XYZ file of C-alpha atoms in Angstrom:
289
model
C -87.614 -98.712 133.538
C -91.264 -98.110 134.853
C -92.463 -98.628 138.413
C -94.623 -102.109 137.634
C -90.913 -103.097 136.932
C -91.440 -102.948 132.713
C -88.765 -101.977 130.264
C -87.735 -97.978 130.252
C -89.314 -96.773 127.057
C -87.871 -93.613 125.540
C -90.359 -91.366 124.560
C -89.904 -89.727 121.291
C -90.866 -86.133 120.242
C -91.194 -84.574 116.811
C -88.429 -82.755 115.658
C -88.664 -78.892 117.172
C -90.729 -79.783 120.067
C -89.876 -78.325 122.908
C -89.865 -80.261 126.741
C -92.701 -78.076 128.612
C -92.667 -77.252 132.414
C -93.579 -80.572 134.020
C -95.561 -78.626 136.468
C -97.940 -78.290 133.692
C -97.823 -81.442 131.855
C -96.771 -84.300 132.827
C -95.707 -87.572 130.158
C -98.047 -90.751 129.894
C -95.490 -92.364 132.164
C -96.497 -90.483 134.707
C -99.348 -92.167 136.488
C -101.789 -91.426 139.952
C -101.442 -94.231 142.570
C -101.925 -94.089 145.933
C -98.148 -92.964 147.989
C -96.313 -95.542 150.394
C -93.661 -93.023 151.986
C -91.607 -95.879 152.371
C -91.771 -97.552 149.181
C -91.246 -93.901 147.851
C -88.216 -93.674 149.811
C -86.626 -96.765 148.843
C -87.621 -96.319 145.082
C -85.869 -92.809 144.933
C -82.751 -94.445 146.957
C -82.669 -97.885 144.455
C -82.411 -94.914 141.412
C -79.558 -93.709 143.076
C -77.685 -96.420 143.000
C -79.066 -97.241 139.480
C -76.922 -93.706 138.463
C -74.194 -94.418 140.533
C -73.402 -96.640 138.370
C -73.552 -94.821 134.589
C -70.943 -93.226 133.219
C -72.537 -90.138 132.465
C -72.581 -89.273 136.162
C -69.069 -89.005 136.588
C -69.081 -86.058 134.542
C -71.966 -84.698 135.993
C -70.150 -84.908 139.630
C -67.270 -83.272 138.390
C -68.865 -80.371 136.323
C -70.673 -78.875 139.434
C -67.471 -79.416 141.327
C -65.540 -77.168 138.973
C -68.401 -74.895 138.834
C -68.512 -74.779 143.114
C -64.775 -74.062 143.196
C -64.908 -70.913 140.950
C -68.135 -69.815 142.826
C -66.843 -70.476 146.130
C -63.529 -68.677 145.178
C -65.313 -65.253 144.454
C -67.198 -65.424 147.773
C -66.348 -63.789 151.126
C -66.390 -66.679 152.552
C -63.136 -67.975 151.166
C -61.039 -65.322 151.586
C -57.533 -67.368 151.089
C -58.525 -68.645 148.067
C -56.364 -66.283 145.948
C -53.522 -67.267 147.966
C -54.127 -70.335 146.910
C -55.051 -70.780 142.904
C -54.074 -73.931 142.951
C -56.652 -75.718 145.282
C -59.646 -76.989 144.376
C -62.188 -77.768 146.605
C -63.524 -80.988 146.122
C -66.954 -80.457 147.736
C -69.344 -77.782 147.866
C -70.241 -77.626 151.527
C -70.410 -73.623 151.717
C -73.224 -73.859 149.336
C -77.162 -73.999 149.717
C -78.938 -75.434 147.197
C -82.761 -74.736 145.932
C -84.694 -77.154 143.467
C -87.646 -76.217 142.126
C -90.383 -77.409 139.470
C -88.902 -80.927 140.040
C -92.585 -82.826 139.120
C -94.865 -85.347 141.009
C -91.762 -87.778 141.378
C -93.503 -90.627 143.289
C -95.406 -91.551 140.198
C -93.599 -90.073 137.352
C -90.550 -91.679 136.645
C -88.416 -89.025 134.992
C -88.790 -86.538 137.850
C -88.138 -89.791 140.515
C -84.509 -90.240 138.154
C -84.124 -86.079 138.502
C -84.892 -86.148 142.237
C -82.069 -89.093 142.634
C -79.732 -86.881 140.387
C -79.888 -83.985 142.872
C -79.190 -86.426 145.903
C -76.501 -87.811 143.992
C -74.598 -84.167 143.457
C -75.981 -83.308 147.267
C -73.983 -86.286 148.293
C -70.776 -85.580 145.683
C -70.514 -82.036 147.039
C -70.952 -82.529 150.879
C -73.959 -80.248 150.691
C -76.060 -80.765 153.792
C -79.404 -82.066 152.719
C -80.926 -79.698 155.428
C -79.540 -76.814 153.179
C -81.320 -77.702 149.870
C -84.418 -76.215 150.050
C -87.177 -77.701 147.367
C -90.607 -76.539 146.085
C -93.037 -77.457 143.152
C -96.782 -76.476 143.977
C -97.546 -79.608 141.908
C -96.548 -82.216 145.284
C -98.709 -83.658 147.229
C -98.837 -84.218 150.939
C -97.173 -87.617 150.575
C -94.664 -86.131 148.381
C -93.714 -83.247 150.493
C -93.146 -86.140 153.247
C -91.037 -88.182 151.229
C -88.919 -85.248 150.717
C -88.563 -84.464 154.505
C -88.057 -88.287 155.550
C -84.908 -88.096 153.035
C -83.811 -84.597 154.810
C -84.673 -81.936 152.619
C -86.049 -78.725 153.611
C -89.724 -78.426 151.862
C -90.543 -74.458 151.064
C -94.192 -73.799 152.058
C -94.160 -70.959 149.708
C -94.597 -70.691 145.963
C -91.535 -68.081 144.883
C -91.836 -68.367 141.357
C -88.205 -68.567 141.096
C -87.940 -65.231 142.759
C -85.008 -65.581 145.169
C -83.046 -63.271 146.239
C -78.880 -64.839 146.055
C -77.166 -63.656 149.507
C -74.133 -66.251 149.219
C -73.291 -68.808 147.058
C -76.122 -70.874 145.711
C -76.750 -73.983 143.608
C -79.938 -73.968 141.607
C -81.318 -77.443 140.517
C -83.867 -76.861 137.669
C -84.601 -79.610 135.240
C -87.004 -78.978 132.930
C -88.614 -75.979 134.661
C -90.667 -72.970 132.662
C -88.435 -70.132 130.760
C -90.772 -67.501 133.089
C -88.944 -69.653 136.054
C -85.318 -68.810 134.866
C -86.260 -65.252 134.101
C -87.601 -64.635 137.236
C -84.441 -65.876 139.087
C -82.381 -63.905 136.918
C -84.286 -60.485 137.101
C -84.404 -61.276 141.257
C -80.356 -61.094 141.250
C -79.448 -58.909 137.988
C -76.281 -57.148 139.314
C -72.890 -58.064 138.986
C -72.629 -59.142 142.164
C -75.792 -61.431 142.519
C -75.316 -63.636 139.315
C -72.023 -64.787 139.976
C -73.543 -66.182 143.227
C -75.349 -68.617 141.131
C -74.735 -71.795 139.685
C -77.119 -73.386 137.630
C -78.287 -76.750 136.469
C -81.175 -77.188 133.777
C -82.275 -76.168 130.571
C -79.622 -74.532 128.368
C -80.082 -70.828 127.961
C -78.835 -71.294 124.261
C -81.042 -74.070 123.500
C -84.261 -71.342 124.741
C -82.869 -69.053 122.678
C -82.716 -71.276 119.450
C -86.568 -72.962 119.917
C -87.758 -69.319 120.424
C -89.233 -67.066 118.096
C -86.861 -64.183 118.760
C -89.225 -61.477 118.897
C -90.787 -62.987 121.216
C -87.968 -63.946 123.591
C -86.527 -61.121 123.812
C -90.155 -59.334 124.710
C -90.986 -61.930 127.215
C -88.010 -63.272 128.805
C -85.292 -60.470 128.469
C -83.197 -61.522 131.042
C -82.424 -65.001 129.473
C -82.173 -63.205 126.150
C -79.260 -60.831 127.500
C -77.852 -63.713 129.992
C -77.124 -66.070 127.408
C -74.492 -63.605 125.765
C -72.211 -63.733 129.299
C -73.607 -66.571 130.825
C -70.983 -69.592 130.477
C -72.775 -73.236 129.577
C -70.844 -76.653 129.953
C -73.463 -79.481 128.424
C -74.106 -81.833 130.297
C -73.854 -85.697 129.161
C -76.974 -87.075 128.494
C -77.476 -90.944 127.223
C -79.881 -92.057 125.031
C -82.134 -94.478 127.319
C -82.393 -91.127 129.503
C -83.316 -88.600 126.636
C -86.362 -87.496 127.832
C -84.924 -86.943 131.646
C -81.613 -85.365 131.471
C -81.991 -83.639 127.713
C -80.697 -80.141 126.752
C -79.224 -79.543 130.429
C -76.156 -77.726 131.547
C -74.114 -76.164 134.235
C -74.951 -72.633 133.883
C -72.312 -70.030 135.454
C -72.011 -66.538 135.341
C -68.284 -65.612 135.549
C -67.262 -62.162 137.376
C -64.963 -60.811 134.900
C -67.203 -61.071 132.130
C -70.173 -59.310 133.996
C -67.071 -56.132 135.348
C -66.714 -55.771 131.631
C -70.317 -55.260 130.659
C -71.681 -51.156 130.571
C -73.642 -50.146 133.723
C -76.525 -49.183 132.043
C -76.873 -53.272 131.549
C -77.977 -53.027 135.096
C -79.133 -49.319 135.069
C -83.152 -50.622 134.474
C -84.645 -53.956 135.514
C -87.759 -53.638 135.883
C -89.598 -57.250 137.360
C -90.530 -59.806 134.568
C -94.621 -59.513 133.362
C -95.899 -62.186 131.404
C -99.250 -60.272 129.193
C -98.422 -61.939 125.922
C -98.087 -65.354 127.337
C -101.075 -66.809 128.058
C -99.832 -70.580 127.995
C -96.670 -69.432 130.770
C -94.604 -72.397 131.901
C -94.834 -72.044 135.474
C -97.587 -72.372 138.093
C -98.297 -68.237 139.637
C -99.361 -68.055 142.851
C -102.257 -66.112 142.215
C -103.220 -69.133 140.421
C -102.799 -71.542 142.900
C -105.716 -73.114 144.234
């Protein structure tokens, strides 16, 4: 589906390519026209209901559910919850919820699909939209409207995935840089700050396998050690949506795998520098304009 109301075209990509930061580059679907808030609104909202209605998104709901309830049963805040191993929570309302590197959705129409997938598990999970915070230095003003008229919170600062986990957290990042994901990582390497997290985007595995290893290990070293205790559940992904919802998964890191690792896995981490990667997959602030 475009937005002049044409057929959805799947865009195909040579075998081995790799789907690069859409803060960076963005596909030939992605055009420039002038923003109607409005229209923007109701576009986002008729995509909505477009997914409401594939199969796929069932599993979607259901995979961050089961991923909230573990979180949410490790935190502080739910103290009764070993008293009660049973119960599942069937919403995620004790959880905030950050998104970044989600692209120029009012004219591209894979991050528009993205951006309706994230209200769509906002809405599953009871998550406030007040408490998902969003950011991609790539918006514009319209854009960053759009996103408060549907009642998200709009950061004002680029973090380059540098946030700091103080309770349980859902992380929405489709398609994002592997710089992004080591960053967050590196922010909240203990074994106390990753279980915090829960993830969705680009499988850790799947970086790992389209990486030269020498280099992945050099350049993004928390990835390459995550990935060994880091939990992944693929996520379902059909066909007509390959090039939106490819290669993502719910992303965990499970307490009593990270009590079992050595301390000296946490004993030096020192913050992520990028010298050898001159084409990096994020946007730095330094860099911004």
């Amino acid at each position: 589906m475009s937005d002049t109301g044409g057929e959805w075209q799947v865009a195909r990509r040579r075998k081995g390519a790799s789907k690069s930061s859409k803060s960076l580059q963005v596909s030939a679907a992605c055009g420039q026209e002038s923003l109607d808030v409005g229209k923007t609104v109701k576009r986002i909202r008729d995509t909505m209901s477009e997914l409401r209605c594939e199969e796929f998104w069932h599993d979607w709901k259901e995979q961050l559910l089961v991923a909230a309830s573990a979180s949410l049963s490790k935190s502080p805040a739910d103290k009764d919850a070993e008293d009660q191993p049973e119960r599942i929570p069937r919403t995620c309302q004790q959880l905030e919820c950050v998104c970044y590197g989600l692209g120029p959705f009012a004219s591209c129409v894979s991050a528009r699909y993205q951006l309706a997938m994230l209200l769509l598990l906002l809405e599953a999970g009871q998550i406030p939209l007040k408490d998902c915070s969003v950011y991609d230095p790539v918006f514009s003003s319209g854009e960053r409207d759009v996103l408060r008229d549907l009642g998200l919170t709009v950061l004002s600062e680029n973090e380059e995935g540098k946030r700091l986990v103080e309770k349980p957290t859902f992380f929405y990042l489709m398609h994002c840089g592997k710089a992004l994901y080591n960053n967050l990582l590196w922010k909240n390497w203990s074994a106390r700050g990753l279980p915090l997290m829960i993830i969705i985007g680009n499988s850790f595995s799947g970086m790992r396998d389209r990486t030269i290893e020498k280099e992945f290990t050099r350049d993004y070293s928390y990835i390459s050690k995550a990935v060994d205790f880091s939990v992944e559940r693929k996520l379902v992904c059909p066909s007509h949506l390959i090039d939106v919802f490819n290669d993502t998964a719910v992303i965990t890191f499970p307490s009593n795998s990270l009590n079992g690792l050595p301390q000296s896995t946490w004993a030096e981490s020192p913050e992520p520098q990028y010298p050898h990667s001159p084409d990096l997959e994020i946007i730095l602030k330094e860099t911004q304009s």
